[in-house]
mmCIF file of C-alpha atoms in Angstrom:
data_model
loop_
_atom_site.group_PDB
_atom_site.id
_atom_site.type_symbol
_atom_site.label_atom_id
_atom_site.label_comp_id
_atom_site.label_asym_id
_atom_site.label_seq_id
_atom_site.Cartn_x
_atom_site.Cartn_y
_atom_site.Cartn_z
ATOM 1 C CA UNK H 1 -13.054 32.213 -17.156
ATOM 2 C CA UNK H 2 -14.438 32.160 -13.511
ATOM 3 C CA UNK H 3 -18.757 33.670 -13.956
ATOM 4 C CA UNK H 4 -18.098 35.241 -10.062
ATOM 5 C CA UNK H 5 -14.879 37.810 -10.463
ATOM 6 C CA UNK H 6 -13.747 39.241 -6.932
ATOM 7 C CA UNK H 7 -12.912 42.821 -6.658
ATOM 8 C CA UNK H 8 -10.537 43.368 -5.482
ATOM 9 C CA UNK H 9 -8.375 40.400 -6.971
ATOM 10 C CA UNK H 10 -6.450 37.677 -4.534
ATOM 11 C CA UNK H 11 -2.348 37.335 -5.328
ATOM 12 C CA UNK H 12 -1.389 35.797 -8.391
ATOM 13 C CA UNK H 13 0.246 33.135 -6.126
ATOM 14 C CA UNK H 14 0.580 29.311 -7.216
ATOM 15 C CA UNK H 15 0.542 26.469 -4.958
ATOM 16 C CA UNK H 16 1.162 23.721 -7.308
ATOM 17 C CA UNK H 17 5.049 23.403 -6.806
ATOM 18 C CA UNK H 18 3.642 21.937 -2.994
ATOM 19 C CA UNK H 19 2.005 19.250 -4.536
ATOM 20 C CA UNK H 20 3.706 18.106 -7.256
ATOM 21 C CA UNK H 21 6.717 18.111 -4.184
ATOM 22 C CA UNK H 22 4.066 16.267 -2.475
ATOM 23 C CA UNK H 23 3.736 13.794 -5.012
ATOM 24 C CA UNK H 24 7.309 13.407 -5.981
ATOM 25 C CA UNK H 25 7.441 12.949 -2.140
ATOM 26 C CA UNK H 26 5.090 9.893 -1.500
ATOM 27 C CA UNK H 27 5.172 8.731 -4.361
ATOM 28 C CA UNK H 28 8.760 6.709 -4.414
ATOM 29 C CA UNK H 29 8.156 5.251 -1.249
ATOM 30 C CA UNK H 30 4.646 3.773 -2.506
ATOM 31 C CA UNK H 31 6.770 2.133 -5.293
ATOM 32 C CA UNK H 32 9.387 1.360 -3.340
ATOM 33 C CA UNK H 33 7.490 -0.675 -0.405
ATOM 34 C CA UNK H 34 5.377 -2.465 -3.249
ATOM 35 C CA UNK H 35 8.735 -3.578 -5.506
ATOM 36 C CA UNK H 36 9.843 -5.294 -1.941
ATOM 37 C CA UNK H 37 6.712 -6.953 -1.027
ATOM 38 C CA UNK H 38 6.213 -7.886 -4.490
ATOM 39 C CA UNK H 39 10.181 -9.554 -4.283
ATOM 40 C CA UNK H 40 9.321 -11.569 -1.447
ATOM 41 C CA UNK H 41 5.929 -13.233 -1.818
ATOM 42 C CA UNK H 42 7.136 -13.740 -5.646
ATOM 43 C CA UNK H 43 10.776 -15.170 -4.236
ATOM 44 C CA UNK H 44 8.660 -17.400 -1.422
ATOM 45 C CA UNK H 45 6.510 -18.394 -3.959
ATOM 46 C CA UNK H 46 3.435 -16.706 -1.828
ATOM 47 C CA UNK H 47 1.886 -14.531 -4.124
ATOM 48 C CA UNK H 48 -2.439 -13.710 -4.066
ATOM 49 C CA UNK H 49 -4.819 -11.587 -4.356
ATOM 50 C CA UNK H 50 -4.061 -9.030 -2.357
ATOM 51 C CA UNK H 51 -0.322 -8.544 -4.157
ATOM 52 C CA UNK H 52 -2.219 -8.094 -7.557
ATOM 53 C CA UNK H 53 -4.207 -5.936 -5.977
ATOM 54 C CA UNK H 54 -2.023 -4.104 -4.151
ATOM 55 C CA UNK H 55 0.293 -3.915 -7.038
ATOM 56 C CA UNK H 56 -2.979 -2.070 -9.482
ATOM 57 C CA UNK H 57 -3.188 0.531 -7.151
ATOM 58 C CA UNK H 58 0.079 1.415 -7.261
ATOM 59 C CA UNK H 59 0.141 1.495 -10.872
ATOM 60 C CA UNK H 60 -3.519 4.085 -10.185
ATOM 61 C CA UNK H 61 -1.374 5.125 -7.795
ATOM 62 C CA UNK H 62 1.430 6.421 -10.951
ATOM 63 C CA UNK H 63 -1.399 8.058 -13.009
ATOM 64 C CA UNK H 64 -2.831 10.021 -9.898
ATOM 65 C CA UNK H 65 0.679 11.913 -9.796
ATOM 66 C CA UNK H 66 1.457 11.893 -12.885
ATOM 67 C CA UNK H 67 -1.758 13.905 -13.708
ATOM 68 C CA UNK H 68 -2.012 16.181 -11.049
ATOM 69 C CA UNK H 69 2.026 17.270 -12.238
ATOM 70 C CA UNK H 70 0.355 17.606 -15.863
ATOM 71 C CA UNK H 71 -2.241 19.218 -14.504
ATOM 72 C CA UNK H 72 0.318 22.551 -12.675
ATOM 73 C CA UNK H 73 1.922 22.287 -15.610
ATOM 74 C CA UNK H 74 -1.045 23.580 -17.105
ATOM 75 C CA UNK H 75 -1.759 26.301 -14.342
ATOM 76 C CA UNK H 76 -3.203 24.159 -11.174
ATOM 77 C CA UNK H 77 -2.478 25.963 -7.862
ATOM 78 C CA UNK H 78 -3.096 29.386 -9.383
ATOM 79 C CA UNK H 79 -6.554 31.191 -8.986
ATOM 80 C CA UNK H 80 -8.975 30.655 -11.551
ATOM 81 C CA UNK H 81 -8.884 34.531 -12.562
ATOM 82 C CA UNK H 82 -5.565 34.849 -14.086
ATOM 83 C CA UNK H 83 -6.472 31.511 -16.237
ATOM 84 C CA UNK H 84 -7.288 31.675 -20.035
ATOM 85 C CA UNK H 85 -10.345 29.248 -20.672
ATOM 86 C CA UNK H 86 -8.315 26.778 -22.579
ATOM 87 C CA UNK H 87 -6.174 26.475 -19.504
ATOM 88 C CA UNK H 88 -9.440 25.838 -17.215
ATOM 89 C CA UNK H 89 -10.659 23.609 -18.956
ATOM 90 C CA UNK H 90 -7.675 21.287 -19.714
ATOM 91 C CA UNK H 91 -6.982 20.999 -15.526
ATOM 92 C CA UNK H 92 -10.884 20.312 -15.822
ATOM 93 C CA UNK H 93 -10.491 17.357 -17.724
ATOM 94 C CA UNK H 94 -7.670 16.737 -15.854
ATOM 95 C CA UNK H 95 -9.038 16.476 -12.191
ATOM 96 C CA UNK H 96 -12.307 14.714 -14.081
ATOM 97 C CA UNK H 97 -9.703 11.814 -14.892
ATOM 98 C CA UNK H 98 -8.369 12.184 -11.525
ATOM 99 C CA UNK H 99 -11.247 11.957 -9.075
ATOM 100 C CA UNK H 100 -12.640 8.068 -11.098
ATOM 101 C CA UNK H 101 -8.715 7.142 -10.656
ATOM 102 C CA UNK H 102 -8.748 8.000 -6.701
ATOM 103 C CA UNK H 103 -11.716 6.658 -5.974
ATOM 104 C CA UNK H 104 -10.637 3.014 -7.942
ATOM 105 C CA UNK H 105 -7.292 3.326 -6.500
ATOM 106 C CA UNK H 106 -8.872 3.198 -2.676
ATOM 107 C CA UNK H 107 -11.185 0.705 -3.600
ATOM 108 C CA UNK H 108 -8.251 -1.768 -4.656
ATOM 109 C CA UNK H 109 -6.406 -0.437 -1.529
ATOM 110 C CA UNK H 110 -8.874 -1.710 1.055
ATOM 111 C CA UNK H 111 -9.859 -4.972 -1.013
ATOM 112 C CA UNK H 112 -6.081 -5.244 -1.364
ATOM 113 C CA UNK H 113 -6.343 -5.390 3.000
ATOM 114 C CA UNK H 114 -9.632 -7.452 3.121
ATOM 115 C CA UNK H 115 -7.833 -10.272 1.151
ATOM 116 C CA UNK H 116 -4.851 -10.076 3.255
ATOM 117 C CA UNK H 117 -7.014 -11.043 6.425
ATOM 118 C CA UNK H 118 -8.728 -14.024 4.939
ATOM 119 C CA UNK H 119 -5.210 -15.366 3.875
ATOM 120 C CA UNK H 120 -4.909 -15.398 7.754
ATOM 121 C CA UNK H 121 -8.000 -16.465 8.749
ATOM 122 C CA UNK H 122 -10.952 -18.047 6.426
ATOM 123 C CA UNK H 123 -13.641 -18.807 8.676
ATOM 124 C CA UNK H 124 -17.170 -18.429 7.583
ATOM 125 C CA UNK H 125 -18.178 -16.221 9.427
ATOM 126 C CA UNK H 126 -15.103 -13.533 8.769
ATOM 127 C CA UNK H 127 -15.769 -14.483 5.048
ATOM 128 C CA UNK H 128 -18.849 -13.262 4.620
ATOM 129 C CA UNK H 129 -18.033 -10.306 6.726
ATOM 130 C CA UNK H 130 -14.876 -8.932 4.379
ATOM 131 C CA UNK H 131 -17.031 -10.143 1.245
ATOM 132 C CA UNK H 132 -19.512 -7.486 2.153
ATOM 133 C CA UNK H 133 -17.799 -4.764 2.982
ATOM 134 C CA UNK H 134 -15.650 -5.009 -0.335
ATOM 135 C CA UNK H 135 -19.033 -5.407 -2.018
ATOM 136 C CA UNK H 136 -20.185 -1.778 -0.118
ATOM 137 C CA UNK H 137 -16.597 -0.792 -1.132
ATOM 138 C CA UNK H 138 -17.068 -1.338 -4.643
ATOM 139 C CA UNK H 139 -20.838 0.082 -4.553
ATOM 140 C CA UNK H 140 -19.677 2.846 -2.729
ATOM 141 C CA UNK H 141 -16.881 3.388 -5.990
ATOM 142 C CA UNK H 142 -19.059 3.142 -8.785
ATOM 143 C CA UNK H 143 -21.218 5.914 -7.306
ATOM 144 C CA UNK H 144 -20.070 8.927 -7.823
ATOM 145 C CA UNK H 145 -17.626 7.500 -11.016
ATOM 146 C CA UNK H 146 -21.574 8.037 -12.167
ATOM 147 C CA UNK H 147 -22.517 10.995 -10.749
ATOM 148 C CA UNK H 148 -18.956 12.253 -12.040
ATOM 149 C CA UNK H 149 -19.941 11.100 -15.895
ATOM 150 C CA UNK H 150 -23.719 12.266 -15.947
ATOM 151 C CA UNK H 151 -23.384 15.759 -14.049
ATOM 152 C CA UNK H 152 -22.952 16.925 -17.717
ATOM 153 C CA UNK H 153 -24.513 16.153 -21.189
ATOM 154 C CA UNK H 154 -21.988 15.541 -22.975
ATOM 155 C CA UNK H 155 -19.282 14.745 -20.455
ATOM 156 C CA UNK H 156 -16.853 17.432 -22.010
ATOM 157 C CA UNK H 157 -19.549 19.767 -20.307
ATOM 158 C CA UNK H 158 -17.834 18.881 -16.850
ATOM 159 C CA UNK H 159 -14.046 21.123 -18.264
ATOM 160 C CA UNK H 160 -15.992 23.107 -21.278
ATOM 161 C CA UNK H 161 -19.333 24.871 -19.540
ATOM 162 C CA UNK H 162 -19.626 26.188 -22.744
ATOM 163 C CA UNK H 163 -21.190 23.189 -23.974
ATOM 164 C CA UNK H 164 -24.083 21.480 -23.462
ATOM 165 C CA UNK H 165 -25.820 21.200 -20.247
ATOM 166 C CA UNK H 166 -24.840 21.283 -16.348
ATOM 167 C CA UNK H 167 -27.063 20.063 -13.274
ATOM 168 C CA UNK H 168 -26.094 21.212 -9.898
ATOM 169 C CA UNK H 169 -22.573 19.179 -8.152
ATOM 170 C CA UNK H 170 -24.399 18.712 -4.854
ATOM 171 C CA UNK H 171 -25.021 15.093 -6.476
ATOM 172 C CA UNK H 172 -20.940 14.480 -7.441
ATOM 173 C CA UNK H 173 -19.827 16.204 -4.098
ATOM 174 C CA UNK H 174 -22.594 14.155 -1.222
ATOM 175 C CA UNK H 175 -21.485 11.121 -3.440
ATOM 176 C CA UNK H 176 -18.135 12.076 -2.849
ATOM 177 C CA UNK H 177 -18.907 12.255 0.554
ATOM 178 C CA UNK H 178 -19.650 9.023 1.441
ATOM 179 C CA UNK H 179 -17.369 7.172 -0.369
ATOM 180 C CA UNK H 180 -15.026 9.016 2.054
ATOM 181 C CA UNK H 181 -16.929 8.500 5.179
ATOM 182 C CA UNK H 182 -17.245 4.434 3.954
ATOM 183 C CA UNK H 183 -13.359 4.790 3.572
ATOM 184 C CA UNK H 184 -12.638 6.269 6.520
ATOM 185 C CA UNK H 185 -14.881 3.131 8.394
ATOM 186 C CA UNK H 186 -13.247 0.918 6.329
ATOM 187 C CA UNK H 187 -9.980 2.149 6.734
ATOM 188 C CA UNK H 188 -10.560 1.881 10.691
ATOM 189 C CA UNK H 189 -11.862 -1.778 10.196
ATOM 190 C CA UNK H 190 -8.465 -2.454 7.746
ATOM 191 C CA UNK H 191 -6.314 -1.592 10.468
ATOM 192 C CA UNK H 192 -7.706 -2.907 13.707
ATOM 193 C CA UNK H 193 -8.962 -6.382 12.347
ATOM 194 C CA UNK H 194 -5.734 -7.325 11.254
ATOM 195 C CA UNK H 195 -4.408 -6.601 14.826
ATOM 196 C CA UNK H 196 -6.734 -8.325 16.680
ATOM 197 C CA UNK H 197 -6.276 -11.409 14.420
ATOM 198 C CA UNK H 198 -2.109 -11.339 14.279
ATOM 199 C CA UNK H 199 -2.396 -10.913 18.602
ATOM 200 C CA UNK H 200 -4.252 -14.047 18.878
ATOM 201 C CA UNK H 201 -1.725 -16.297 16.404
ATOM 202 C CA UNK H 202 1.899 -17.898 17.750
ATOM 203 C CA UNK H 203 3.503 -14.817 17.285
ATOM 204 C CA UNK H 204 6.516 -13.997 19.608
ATOM 205 C CA UNK H 205 5.386 -10.403 21.349
ATOM 206 C CA UNK H 206 7.788 -8.507 19.977
ATOM 207 C CA UNK H 207 6.714 -9.908 16.343
ATOM 208 C CA UNK H 208 3.031 -9.048 17.362
ATOM 209 C CA UNK H 209 3.810 -5.530 18.565
ATOM 210 C CA UNK H 210 5.426 -4.589 15.073
ATOM 211 C CA UNK H 211 3.100 -5.668 12.682
ATOM 212 C CA UNK H 212 -0.152 -3.810 15.247
ATOM 213 C CA UNK H 213 1.860 -0.882 14.999
ATOM 214 C CA UNK H 214 2.758 -0.918 10.640
ATOM 215 C CA UNK H 215 -1.180 -2.166 10.418
ATOM 216 C CA UNK H 216 -1.997 0.911 13.202
ATOM 217 C CA UNK H 217 -0.305 3.508 10.449
ATOM 218 C CA UNK H 218 -3.491 2.941 7.865
ATOM 219 C CA UNK H 219 -5.026 4.912 10.896
ATOM 220 C CA UNK H 220 -2.777 7.753 9.280
ATOM 221 C CA UNK H 221 -4.462 7.598 6.132
ATOM 222 C CA UNK H 222 -7.544 7.548 7.317
ATOM 223 C CA UNK H 223 -7.086 11.159 8.405
ATOM 224 C CA UNK H 224 -6.294 12.310 5.333
ATOM 225 C CA UNK H 225 -9.620 11.058 3.906
ATOM 226 C CA UNK H 226 -11.228 12.880 6.237
ATOM 227 C CA UNK H 227 -9.717 16.382 5.904
ATOM 228 C CA UNK H 228 -9.868 15.199 1.856
ATOM 229 C CA UNK H 229 -14.071 15.343 2.131
ATOM 230 C CA UNK H 230 -13.524 18.327 4.340
ATOM 231 C CA UNK H 231 -11.676 20.413 1.573
ATOM 232 C CA UNK H 232 -14.806 20.025 -1.038
ATOM 233 C CA UNK H 233 -17.156 22.452 -1.805
ATOM 234 C CA UNK H 234 -20.299 23.056 -3.860
ATOM 235 C CA UNK H 235 -20.176 26.776 -3.626
ATOM 236 C CA UNK H 236 -16.429 27.452 -4.678
ATOM 237 C CA UNK H 237 -16.230 29.025 -7.900
ATOM 238 C CA UNK H 238 -11.987 30.038 -7.913
ATOM 239 C CA UNK H 239 -11.862 25.673 -8.078
ATOM 240 C CA UNK H 240 -7.843 25.498 -9.742
ATOM 241 C CA UNK H 241 -7.224 26.661 -6.065
ATOM 242 C CA UNK H 242 -8.970 25.043 -3.567
ATOM 243 C CA UNK H 243 -8.854 21.575 -5.127
ATOM 244 C CA UNK H 244 -5.251 22.349 -5.373
ATOM 245 C CA UNK H 245 -5.364 21.467 -1.955
ATOM 246 C CA UNK H 246 -7.847 18.665 -1.843
ATOM 247 C CA UNK H 247 -5.846 17.078 -5.163
ATOM 248 C CA UNK H 248 -3.070 16.755 -2.426
ATOM 249 C CA UNK H 249 -5.158 15.402 0.365
ATOM 250 C CA UNK H 250 -5.511 12.508 -2.965
ATOM 251 C CA UNK H 251 -2.289 11.898 -2.810
ATOM 252 C CA UNK H 252 -1.548 11.178 0.661
ATOM 253 C CA UNK H 253 -3.854 9.729 1.472
ATOM 254 C CA UNK H 254 -3.542 6.970 -1.077
ATOM 255 C CA UNK H 255 0.299 6.863 -1.255
ATOM 256 C CA UNK H 256 -0.004 6.411 2.296
ATOM 257 C CA UNK H 257 -2.647 3.350 1.819
ATOM 258 C CA UNK H 258 -0.485 1.758 0.259
ATOM 259 C CA UNK H 259 2.751 1.899 2.066
ATOM 260 C CA UNK H 260 0.855 0.991 5.276
ATOM 261 C CA UNK H 261 0.230 -2.222 3.492
ATOM 262 C CA UNK H 262 3.100 -3.109 2.201
ATOM 263 C CA UNK H 263 5.049 -2.796 5.532
ATOM 264 C CA UNK H 264 4.521 -5.522 6.563
ATOM 265 C CA UNK H 265 7.471 -8.117 5.082
ATOM 266 C CA UNK H 266 9.485 -5.156 5.596
ATOM 267 C CA UNK H 267 11.495 -5.856 7.916
ATOM 268 C CA UNK H 268 12.076 -8.874 6.580
ATOM 269 C CA UNK H 269 13.923 -7.223 4.044
ATOM 270 C CA UNK H 270 16.040 -5.443 6.637
ATOM 271 C CA UNK H 271 17.618 -8.735 7.941
ATOM 272 C CA UNK H 272 18.148 -9.615 4.524
ATOM 273 C CA UNK H 273 20.565 -7.571 3.214
ATOM 274 C CA UNK H 274 22.111 -6.981 6.910
ATOM 275 C CA UNK H 275 22.134 -10.660 6.798
ATOM 276 C CA UNK H 276 24.037 -10.621 3.284
ATOM 277 C CA UNK H 277 26.054 -7.986 4.223
ATOM 278 C CA UNK H 278 27.446 -9.765 7.468
ATOM 279 C CA UNK H 279 28.155 -12.418 4.827
ATOM 280 C CA UNK H 280 30.460 -10.357 2.643
ATOM 281 C CA UNK H 281 32.527 -9.257 6.092
ATOM 282 C CA UNK H 282 33.109 -13.292 7.375
ATOM 283 C CA UNK H 283 34.292 -14.171 3.593
ATOM 284 C CA UNK H 284 36.411 -11.389 2.935
ATOM 285 C CA UNK H 285 38.377 -10.950 7.077
ATOM 286 C CA UNK H 286 38.525 -15.903 6.410
ATOM 287 C CA UNK H 287 39.927 -15.406 2.729
ATOM 288 C CA UNK H 288 42.182 -12.807 4.669
ATOM 289 C CA UNK H 289 42.978 -14.972 7.130
ATOM 290 C CA UNK H 290 43.662 -17.645 4.246
ATOM 291 C CA UNK H 291 46.335 -15.467 2.460
ATOM 292 C CA UNK H 292 48.051 -14.554 5.727
ATOM 293 C CA UNK H 293 48.283 -18.281 6.359
ATOM 294 C CA UNK H 294 49.390 -19.793 3.407
ATOM 295 C CA UNK H 295 53.082 -17.604 2.735
ATOM 296 C CA UNK H 296 56.164 -19.577 3.187
ATOM 297 C CA UNK H 297 55.062 -22.856 3.292
ATOM 298 C CA UNK H 298 55.064 -25.732 0.087
ATOM 299 C CA UNK H 299 53.233 -23.774 -2.658
ATOM 300 C CA UNK H 300 52.071 -27.324 -3.693
ATOM 301 C CA UNK H 301 50.430 -28.211 -0.403
ATOM 302 C CA UNK H 302 49.618 -24.359 0.781
ATOM 303 C CA UNK H 303 47.625 -24.260 -2.507
ATOM 304 C CA UNK H 304 45.614 -27.695 -2.562
ATOM 305 C CA UNK H 305 44.625 -26.516 1.030
ATOM 306 C CA UNK H 306 44.002 -23.083 0.606
ATOM 307 C CA UNK H 307 41.808 -24.224 -2.042
ATOM 308 C CA UNK H 308 39.865 -27.150 0.344
ATOM 309 C CA UNK H 309 39.598 -23.967 2.795
ATOM 310 C CA UNK H 310 37.673 -21.648 -0.198
ATOM 311 C CA UNK H 311 35.208 -24.421 -1.160
ATOM 312 C CA UNK H 312 34.232 -25.038 2.579
ATOM 313 C CA UNK H 313 34.027 -21.732 3.339
ATOM 314 C CA UNK H 314 31.704 -20.889 0.849
ATOM 315 C CA UNK H 315 29.431 -23.716 1.818
ATOM 316 C CA UNK H 316 29.518 -22.690 4.933
ATOM 317 C CA UNK H 317 28.000 -19.357 3.247
ATOM 318 C CA UNK H 318 25.906 -20.865 1.633
ATOM 319 C CA UNK H 319 24.418 -23.162 4.395
ATOM 320 C CA UNK H 320 24.056 -19.659 6.664
ATOM 321 C CA UNK H 321 22.050 -18.051 2.756
ATOM 322 C CA UNK H 322 19.766 -20.824 4.313
ATOM 323 C CA UNK H 323 16.404 -19.876 6.498
ATOM 324 C CA UNK H 324 16.976 -21.424 9.218
ATOM 325 C CA UNK H 325 13.335 -22.495 10.504
ATOM 326 C CA UNK H 326 14.084 -20.752 14.050
ATOM 327 C CA UNK H 327 12.577 -17.412 12.375
ATOM 328 C CA UNK H 328 14.341 -15.129 14.722
ATOM 329 C CA UNK H 329 16.924 -13.825 11.417
ATOM 330 C CA UNK H 330 14.172 -15.049 8.925
ATOM 331 C CA UNK H 331 13.507 -12.472 6.127
ATOM 332 C CA UNK H 332 9.908 -13.642 5.491
ATOM 333 C CA UNK H 333 6.556 -11.658 6.191
ATOM 334 C CA UNK H 334 6.107 -11.146 9.788
ATOM 335 C CA UNK H 335 2.246 -12.420 9.209
ATOM 336 C CA UNK H 336 1.644 -16.065 8.336
ATOM 337 C CA UNK H 337 0.404 -15.833 4.661
ATOM 338 C CA UNK H 338 -1.225 -19.497 4.818
ATOM 339 C CA UNK H 339 -4.374 -20.418 6.543
ATOM 340 C CA UNK H 340 -4.472 -21.058 9.975
ATOM 341 C CA UNK H 341 -5.154 -24.434 10.622
ATOM 342 C CA UNK H 342 -6.735 -25.871 14.263
ATOM 343 C CA UNK H 343 -5.536 -29.530 15.752
ATOM 344 C CA UNK H 344 -6.742 -31.698 18.541
ATOM 345 C CA UNK H 345 -4.809 -34.040 20.149
ATOM 346 C CA UNK H 346 -6.501 -36.895 21.508
ATOM 347 C CA UNK H 347 -4.729 -39.468 24.474
ATOM 348 C CA UNK H 348 -5.840 -42.907 24.412
ATOM 349 C CA UNK H 349 -5.029 -44.381 27.360
ATOM 350 C CA UNK H 350 -5.114 -48.491 27.823
ATOM 351 C CA UNK H 351 -8.202 -48.093 29.781
ATOM 352 C CA UNK H 352 -10.187 -46.596 27.448
ATOM 353 C CA UNK H 353 -9.267 -49.074 25.272
ATOM 354 C CA UNK H 354 -10.741 -52.275 27.761
ATOM 355 C CA UNK H 355 -13.204 -50.219 27.700
ATOM 356 C CA UNK H 356 -14.037 -49.971 24.410
ATOM 357 C CA UNK H 357 -13.760 -53.656 24.221
ATOM 358 C CA UNK H 358 -15.839 -54.571 27.041
ATOM 359 C CA UNK H 359 -18.983 -52.437 25.206
ATOM 360 C CA UNK H 360 -17.781 -54.375 21.691
#
């Protein structure tokens, strides 16, 4: 139980269901967009390390949501003074694990974006810069994890305050501030850098704008990272209630980051299903026309030419399913996933040839 008991006690309210609703509302779009991303990349044979990183982040997001929901089942979201020691201990343990999961998931999301940028443009200067960014991401992820592990001896003292000895939580809270601050900085970088690179590519203007809007959605996650850091406190004793808001911001920040990172190829998915529906409608229309035109004639003649027309129709449908080089209706990613190659063309005239021969 908490050592400082207010008088009078606050109402016995429960905000846990709010966090459960947030978890379900955000985890499914994150998983769906991740599945579409991996499907399209695998189909086009362009899977890369950025896809591995975002897939791991999605798996950690599932763990984050599951642990949060389990915490609510044990009383998270209620004021600590209405819970017994076993409930607060279980909630504390789940929260301790959840913080580590969050830091790793956020790190993987940012690394995925950096690796995607390097697939688009892999110049020497940009490569070294993004390697430094990713190295600092790992460092700012490890520091709060270490702070969590050394705050209490033994570690179980973090959720069983009567066991062992615990230091002040200040170092842990301030290390989380550092992690959140660098997370905001990298959110800005990971949103703006791809926009600058894509804007200089040879793409149609509407595609450039679409990709820029999608990548700019990562800035929304930046706001929730700042809110998450602001919701932390080194003095609160009502952790089971106050940190429920923090847990909600954690879930939103993580899943919005995953969704924004995955949305680039989503326009291709829409185009793919739209073409399949159009093809199906055209096939049904051709079959209906064929059946109407085949009545009343020679059965043998109609059946032979009917089968031939059907084969031709299916061949035409198969040809329509093949991607074209125009890109107007392509179901591939709007962002090129292969390195940009710069080519130069030199025109050699007869005068230049004669000059070379005279010098020889």
